[in-house]
């Protein structure tokens, strides 16, 4: 059996966390391929190493002294080395990095050093070979992963090794230049390796015991989701549930490799399994609830709109001209609405409205701000008549005014738009209506 194990920043924040990682690895001989993020926060007032590196980059740009920030990074890695009695000469790496700092240095190279240095220490501590991600993970010049080239390089390394520790978050372009992924990209690194190695399981170790059915800051002690499909997770992630980088799903989804979200601090608690399909019986009708605030709805009304060809296309082209991403397009017979992030249109909304008037000649346009979108997600909902009606009834009973309704074509999610002020109240009401205590 092959397991890819990825450990997030909180799992490698200090020597104590390193020890937990080692215990997890040694508990299962299938855990031979380890990916690590950069050392994260030891406590809530602490700094992530990657954040410090981005701050140093900003200080360099504006010619501000950065030595105190770099000292924090040095202290972190030297402390881990000392506490674990490691021999790797990380002082040399740190000194070399400090000597390279300049306005002209590559940002991608700089911010990748957190993962690189963390992986160097972890490799020695576990007694595993270290392999640099830049020598394996290969990007094409369009920014996408070249899986063929990555597999070729990994196969070459695996001829002489049966295990390794690799830094996550970055790889290299064909010319060898380091390229980073988006924040949280170490999740993607683990997913890529799971696909190429045909892993039986991709374990993603973090500081939570799986994915919760709702935000615990809104719902008191929400239940954990024991099993969720890739499609359901995509819906929840898009609406703000952020345990796993959503782009980490695609490499393993194609090969139906399950992902297990687990807690480094409490491995005995189990976690959430993410699979392609699940025919098993679940006690809950819904899988999870997630949402975001601060959307803007542009509602367009025109009599006999259904007889006019191209009106929606012309309206969408206006948003495209302003490079604004469209979230939803609920429609009626003589009206349709375009839902966008409020942050994206705050400075241009009046220009957009003016352009829509010229392009579509509507009878009226209404702009509605401060709308929250809440998605109720569940693969079982499509088989249960009256789910939408029950949600609407629950919100009505709680005096919550629904401003928008949308449902995906695959029927695994129902999205309602409410005013921002009702965001938390809506999530709490839906949860307690559908989830058994």
PDB file of C-alpha atoms in Angstrom, residues 104-227:
ATOM      1  CA  UNK A 104      16.011  41.963  -7.935  1.00  0.00           C
ATOM      2  CA  UNK A 105      15.746  38.459  -6.488  1.00  0.00           C
ATOM      3  CA  UNK A 106      12.918  36.189  -7.548  1.00  0.00           C
ATOM      4  CA  UNK A 107       9.914  36.384  -5.236  1.00  0.00           C
ATOM      5  CA  UNK A 108       9.078  32.753  -6.020  1.00  0.00           C
ATOM      6  CA  UNK A 109      12.568  31.657  -5.006  1.00  0.00           C
ATOM      7  CA  UNK A 110      12.480  33.673  -1.784  1.00  0.00           C
ATOM      8  CA  UNK A 111       9.098  32.511  -0.516  1.00  0.00           C
ATOM      9  CA  UNK A 112       9.831  28.863  -1.430  1.00  0.00           C
ATOM     10  CA  UNK A 113      12.692  28.756   1.075  1.00  0.00           C
ATOM     11  CA  UNK A 114      10.322  28.137   3.972  1.00  0.00           C
ATOM     12  CA  UNK A 115       9.294  24.758   2.571  1.00  0.00           C
ATOM     13  CA  UNK A 116      12.840  23.981   1.456  1.00  0.00           C
ATOM     14  CA  UNK A 117      14.408  24.543   4.881  1.00  0.00           C
ATOM     15  CA  UNK A 118      11.585  22.782   6.745  1.00  0.00           C
ATOM     16  CA  UNK A 119      11.920  19.743   4.488  1.00  0.00           C
ATOM     17  CA  UNK A 120      15.695  19.641   4.962  1.00  0.00           C
ATOM     18  CA  UNK A 121      15.284  19.337   8.724  1.00  0.00           C
ATOM     19  CA  UNK A 122      12.387  16.893   8.463  1.00  0.00           C
ATOM     20  CA  UNK A 123      14.319  14.615   6.106  1.00  0.00           C
ATOM     21  CA  UNK A 124      17.158  14.240   8.596  1.00  0.00           C
ATOM     22  CA  UNK A 125      14.783  13.786  11.519  1.00  0.00           C
ATOM     23  CA  UNK A 126      12.860  10.985   9.770  1.00  0.00           C
ATOM     24  CA  UNK A 127      16.000   9.459   8.267  1.00  0.00           C
ATOM     25  CA  UNK A 128      14.489   9.826   4.766  1.00  0.00           C
ATOM     26  CA  UNK A 129      16.220  11.066   1.601  1.00  0.00           C
ATOM     27  CA  UNK A 130      15.501  14.700   0.709  1.00  0.00           C
ATOM     28  CA  UNK A 131      14.384  15.515  -2.824  1.00  0.00           C
ATOM     29  CA  UNK A 132      14.034  19.115  -3.933  1.00  0.00           C
ATOM     30  CA  UNK A 133      10.659  19.900  -5.518  1.00  0.00           C
ATOM     31  CA  UNK A 134      12.401  21.942  -8.215  1.00  0.00           C
ATOM     32  CA  UNK A 135      14.038  18.758  -9.474  1.00  0.00           C
ATOM     33  CA  UNK A 136      10.733  16.863  -9.723  1.00  0.00           C
ATOM     34  CA  UNK A 137       7.630  19.080 -10.000  1.00  0.00           C
ATOM     35  CA  UNK A 138       7.729  20.557 -13.499  1.00  0.00           C
ATOM     36  CA  UNK A 139       5.656  23.478 -14.758  1.00  0.00           C
ATOM     37  CA  UNK A 140       5.045  24.326 -18.375  1.00  0.00           C
ATOM     38  CA  UNK A 141       5.548  27.954 -19.362  1.00  0.00           C
ATOM     39  CA  UNK A 142       1.776  28.467 -19.277  1.00  0.00           C
ATOM     40  CA  UNK A 143       1.879  27.800 -15.526  1.00  0.00           C
ATOM     41  CA  UNK A 144       0.276  24.347 -15.638  1.00  0.00           C
ATOM     42  CA  UNK A 145       1.872  21.177 -14.307  1.00  0.00           C
ATOM     43  CA  UNK A 146       3.624  19.012 -16.889  1.00  0.00           C
ATOM     44  CA  UNK A 147       2.665  15.596 -15.523  1.00  0.00           C
ATOM     45  CA  UNK A 148       4.705  13.658 -18.095  1.00  0.00           C
ATOM     46  CA  UNK A 149       7.911  15.526 -17.292  1.00  0.00           C
ATOM     47  CA  UNK A 150       7.210  15.314 -13.557  1.00  0.00           C
ATOM     48  CA  UNK A 151       6.672  11.553 -13.778  1.00  0.00           C
ATOM     49  CA  UNK A 152       9.859  11.113 -15.804  1.00  0.00           C
ATOM     50  CA  UNK A 153      11.915  12.955 -13.201  1.00  0.00           C
ATOM     51  CA  UNK A 154      10.269  11.187 -10.276  1.00  0.00           C
ATOM     52  CA  UNK A 155      10.785   7.768 -11.891  1.00  0.00           C
ATOM     53  CA  UNK A 156      14.473   8.592 -12.228  1.00  0.00           C
ATOM     54  CA  UNK A 157      14.749   9.476  -8.535  1.00  0.00           C
ATOM     55  CA  UNK A 158      12.769   6.405  -7.466  1.00  0.00           C
ATOM     56  CA  UNK A 159      15.243   4.057  -9.179  1.00  0.00           C
ATOM     57  CA  UNK A 160      17.533   4.546  -6.176  1.00  0.00           C
ATOM     58  CA  UNK A 161      15.070   5.465  -3.419  1.00  0.00           C
ATOM     59  CA  UNK A 162      11.904   3.978  -1.979  1.00  0.00           C
ATOM     60  CA  UNK A 163      10.953   6.939   0.239  1.00  0.00           C
ATOM     61  CA  UNK A 164      11.576  10.681   0.505  1.00  0.00           C
ATOM     62  CA  UNK A 165      10.706  14.027   2.033  1.00  0.00           C
ATOM     63  CA  UNK A 166       9.808  16.761  -0.460  1.00  0.00           C
ATOM     64  CA  UNK A 167       9.021  20.439   0.138  1.00  0.00           C
ATOM     65  CA  UNK A 168       5.589  21.442  -1.105  1.00  0.00           C
ATOM     66  CA  UNK A 169       4.346  24.685  -2.706  1.00  0.00           C
ATOM     67  CA  UNK A 170       6.826  24.973  -5.575  1.00  0.00           C
ATOM     68  CA  UNK A 171       8.451  23.351  -8.567  1.00  0.00           C
ATOM     69  CA  UNK A 172      10.404  24.640 -11.547  1.00  0.00           C
ATOM     70  CA  UNK A 173       9.887  25.823 -15.095  1.00  0.00           C
ATOM     71  CA  UNK A 174      11.647  23.977 -17.937  1.00  0.00           C
ATOM     72  CA  UNK A 175      14.572  26.408 -17.667  1.00  0.00           C
ATOM     73  CA  UNK A 176      15.042  25.544 -13.981  1.00  0.00           C
ATOM     74  CA  UNK A 177      13.588  28.752 -12.560  1.00  0.00           C
ATOM     75  CA  UNK A 178      11.607  28.107  -9.381  1.00  0.00           C
ATOM     76  CA  UNK A 179       7.865  28.684  -9.630  1.00  0.00           C
ATOM     77  CA  UNK A 180       5.499  28.656  -6.663  1.00  0.00           C
ATOM     78  CA  UNK A 181       1.863  27.651  -6.518  1.00  0.00           C
ATOM     79  CA  UNK A 182      -0.867  29.732  -4.905  1.00  0.00           C
ATOM     80  CA  UNK A 183      -0.919  29.883  -1.099  1.00  0.00           C
ATOM     81  CA  UNK A 184      -1.703  26.495   0.362  1.00  0.00           C
ATOM     82  CA  UNK A 185      -0.094  24.896  -2.678  1.00  0.00           C
ATOM     83  CA  UNK A 186       1.613  22.163  -0.684  1.00  0.00           C
ATOM     84  CA  UNK A 187      -1.764  20.420  -0.799  1.00  0.00           C
ATOM     85  CA  UNK A 188      -1.404  20.378  -4.587  1.00  0.00           C
ATOM     86  CA  UNK A 189       2.127  18.966  -4.401  1.00  0.00           C
ATOM     87  CA  UNK A 190       0.855  16.010  -2.374  1.00  0.00           C
ATOM     88  CA  UNK A 191      -1.976  15.467  -4.827  1.00  0.00           C
ATOM     89  CA  UNK A 192       0.395  15.474  -7.813  1.00  0.00           C
ATOM     90  CA  UNK A 193       2.630  12.869  -6.166  1.00  0.00           C
ATOM     91  CA  UNK A 194      -0.376  10.711  -5.247  1.00  0.00           C
ATOM     92  CA  UNK A 195      -1.443  10.676  -8.887  1.00  0.00           C
ATOM     93  CA  UNK A 196       1.987   9.922 -10.324  1.00  0.00           C
ATOM     94  CA  UNK A 197       2.782   7.210  -7.760  1.00  0.00           C
ATOM     95  CA  UNK A 198      -0.714   5.694  -8.077  1.00  0.00           C
ATOM     96  CA  UNK A 199      -1.131   5.998  -4.334  1.00  0.00           C
ATOM     97  CA  UNK A 200      -3.853   4.131  -2.483  1.00  0.00           C
ATOM     98  CA  UNK A 201      -4.463   7.113  -0.207  1.00  0.00           C
ATOM     99  CA  UNK A 202      -3.465  10.775   0.070  1.00  0.00           C
ATOM    100  CA  UNK A 203      -3.324  11.782   3.730  1.00  0.00           C
ATOM    101  CA  UNK A 204      -3.473  15.505   4.397  1.00  0.00           C
ATOM    102  CA  UNK A 205      -2.445  16.198   7.994  1.00  0.00           C
ATOM    103  CA  UNK A 206      -3.461  19.514   9.492  1.00  0.00           C
ATOM    104  CA  UNK A 207      -4.712  20.946  12.800  1.00  0.00           C
ATOM    105  CA  UNK A 208      -8.369  19.890  12.511  1.00  0.00           C
ATOM    106  CA  UNK A 209      -9.928  16.426  12.685  1.00  0.00           C
ATOM    107  CA  UNK A 210     -11.489  16.480   9.246  1.00  0.00           C
ATOM    108  CA  UNK A 211     -14.030  18.805   7.670  1.00  0.00           C
ATOM    109  CA  UNK A 212     -16.908  20.124   9.760  1.00  0.00           C
ATOM    110  CA  UNK A 213     -20.481  20.433   8.513  1.00  0.00           C
ATOM    111  CA  UNK A 214     -20.486  24.170   9.281  1.00  0.00           C
ATOM    112  CA  UNK A 215     -18.188  26.902  10.525  1.00  0.00           C
ATOM    113  CA  UNK A 216     -17.661  26.327  14.287  1.00  0.00           C
ATOM    114  CA  UNK A 217     -17.528  30.092  14.769  1.00  0.00           C
ATOM    115  CA  UNK A 218     -21.193  30.163  13.726  1.00  0.00           C
ATOM    116  CA  UNK A 219     -22.574  26.770  14.749  1.00  0.00           C
ATOM    117  CA  UNK A 220     -21.704  25.465  18.205  1.00  0.00           C
ATOM    118  CA  UNK A 221     -19.871  22.118  17.914  1.00  0.00           C
ATOM    119  CA  UNK A 222     -20.907  21.166  14.365  1.00  0.00           C
ATOM    120  CA  UNK A 223     -20.591  17.520  13.414  1.00  0.00           C
ATOM    121  CA  UNK A 224     -17.652  16.228  11.424  1.00  0.00           C
ATOM    122  CA  UNK A 225     -18.238  15.021   7.870  1.00  0.00           C
ATOM    123  CA  UNK A 226     -17.062  11.406   7.814  1.00  0.00           C
ATOM    124  CA  UNK A 227     -17.190  11.005   4.035  1.00  0.00           C
TER     125      UNK A 227
END
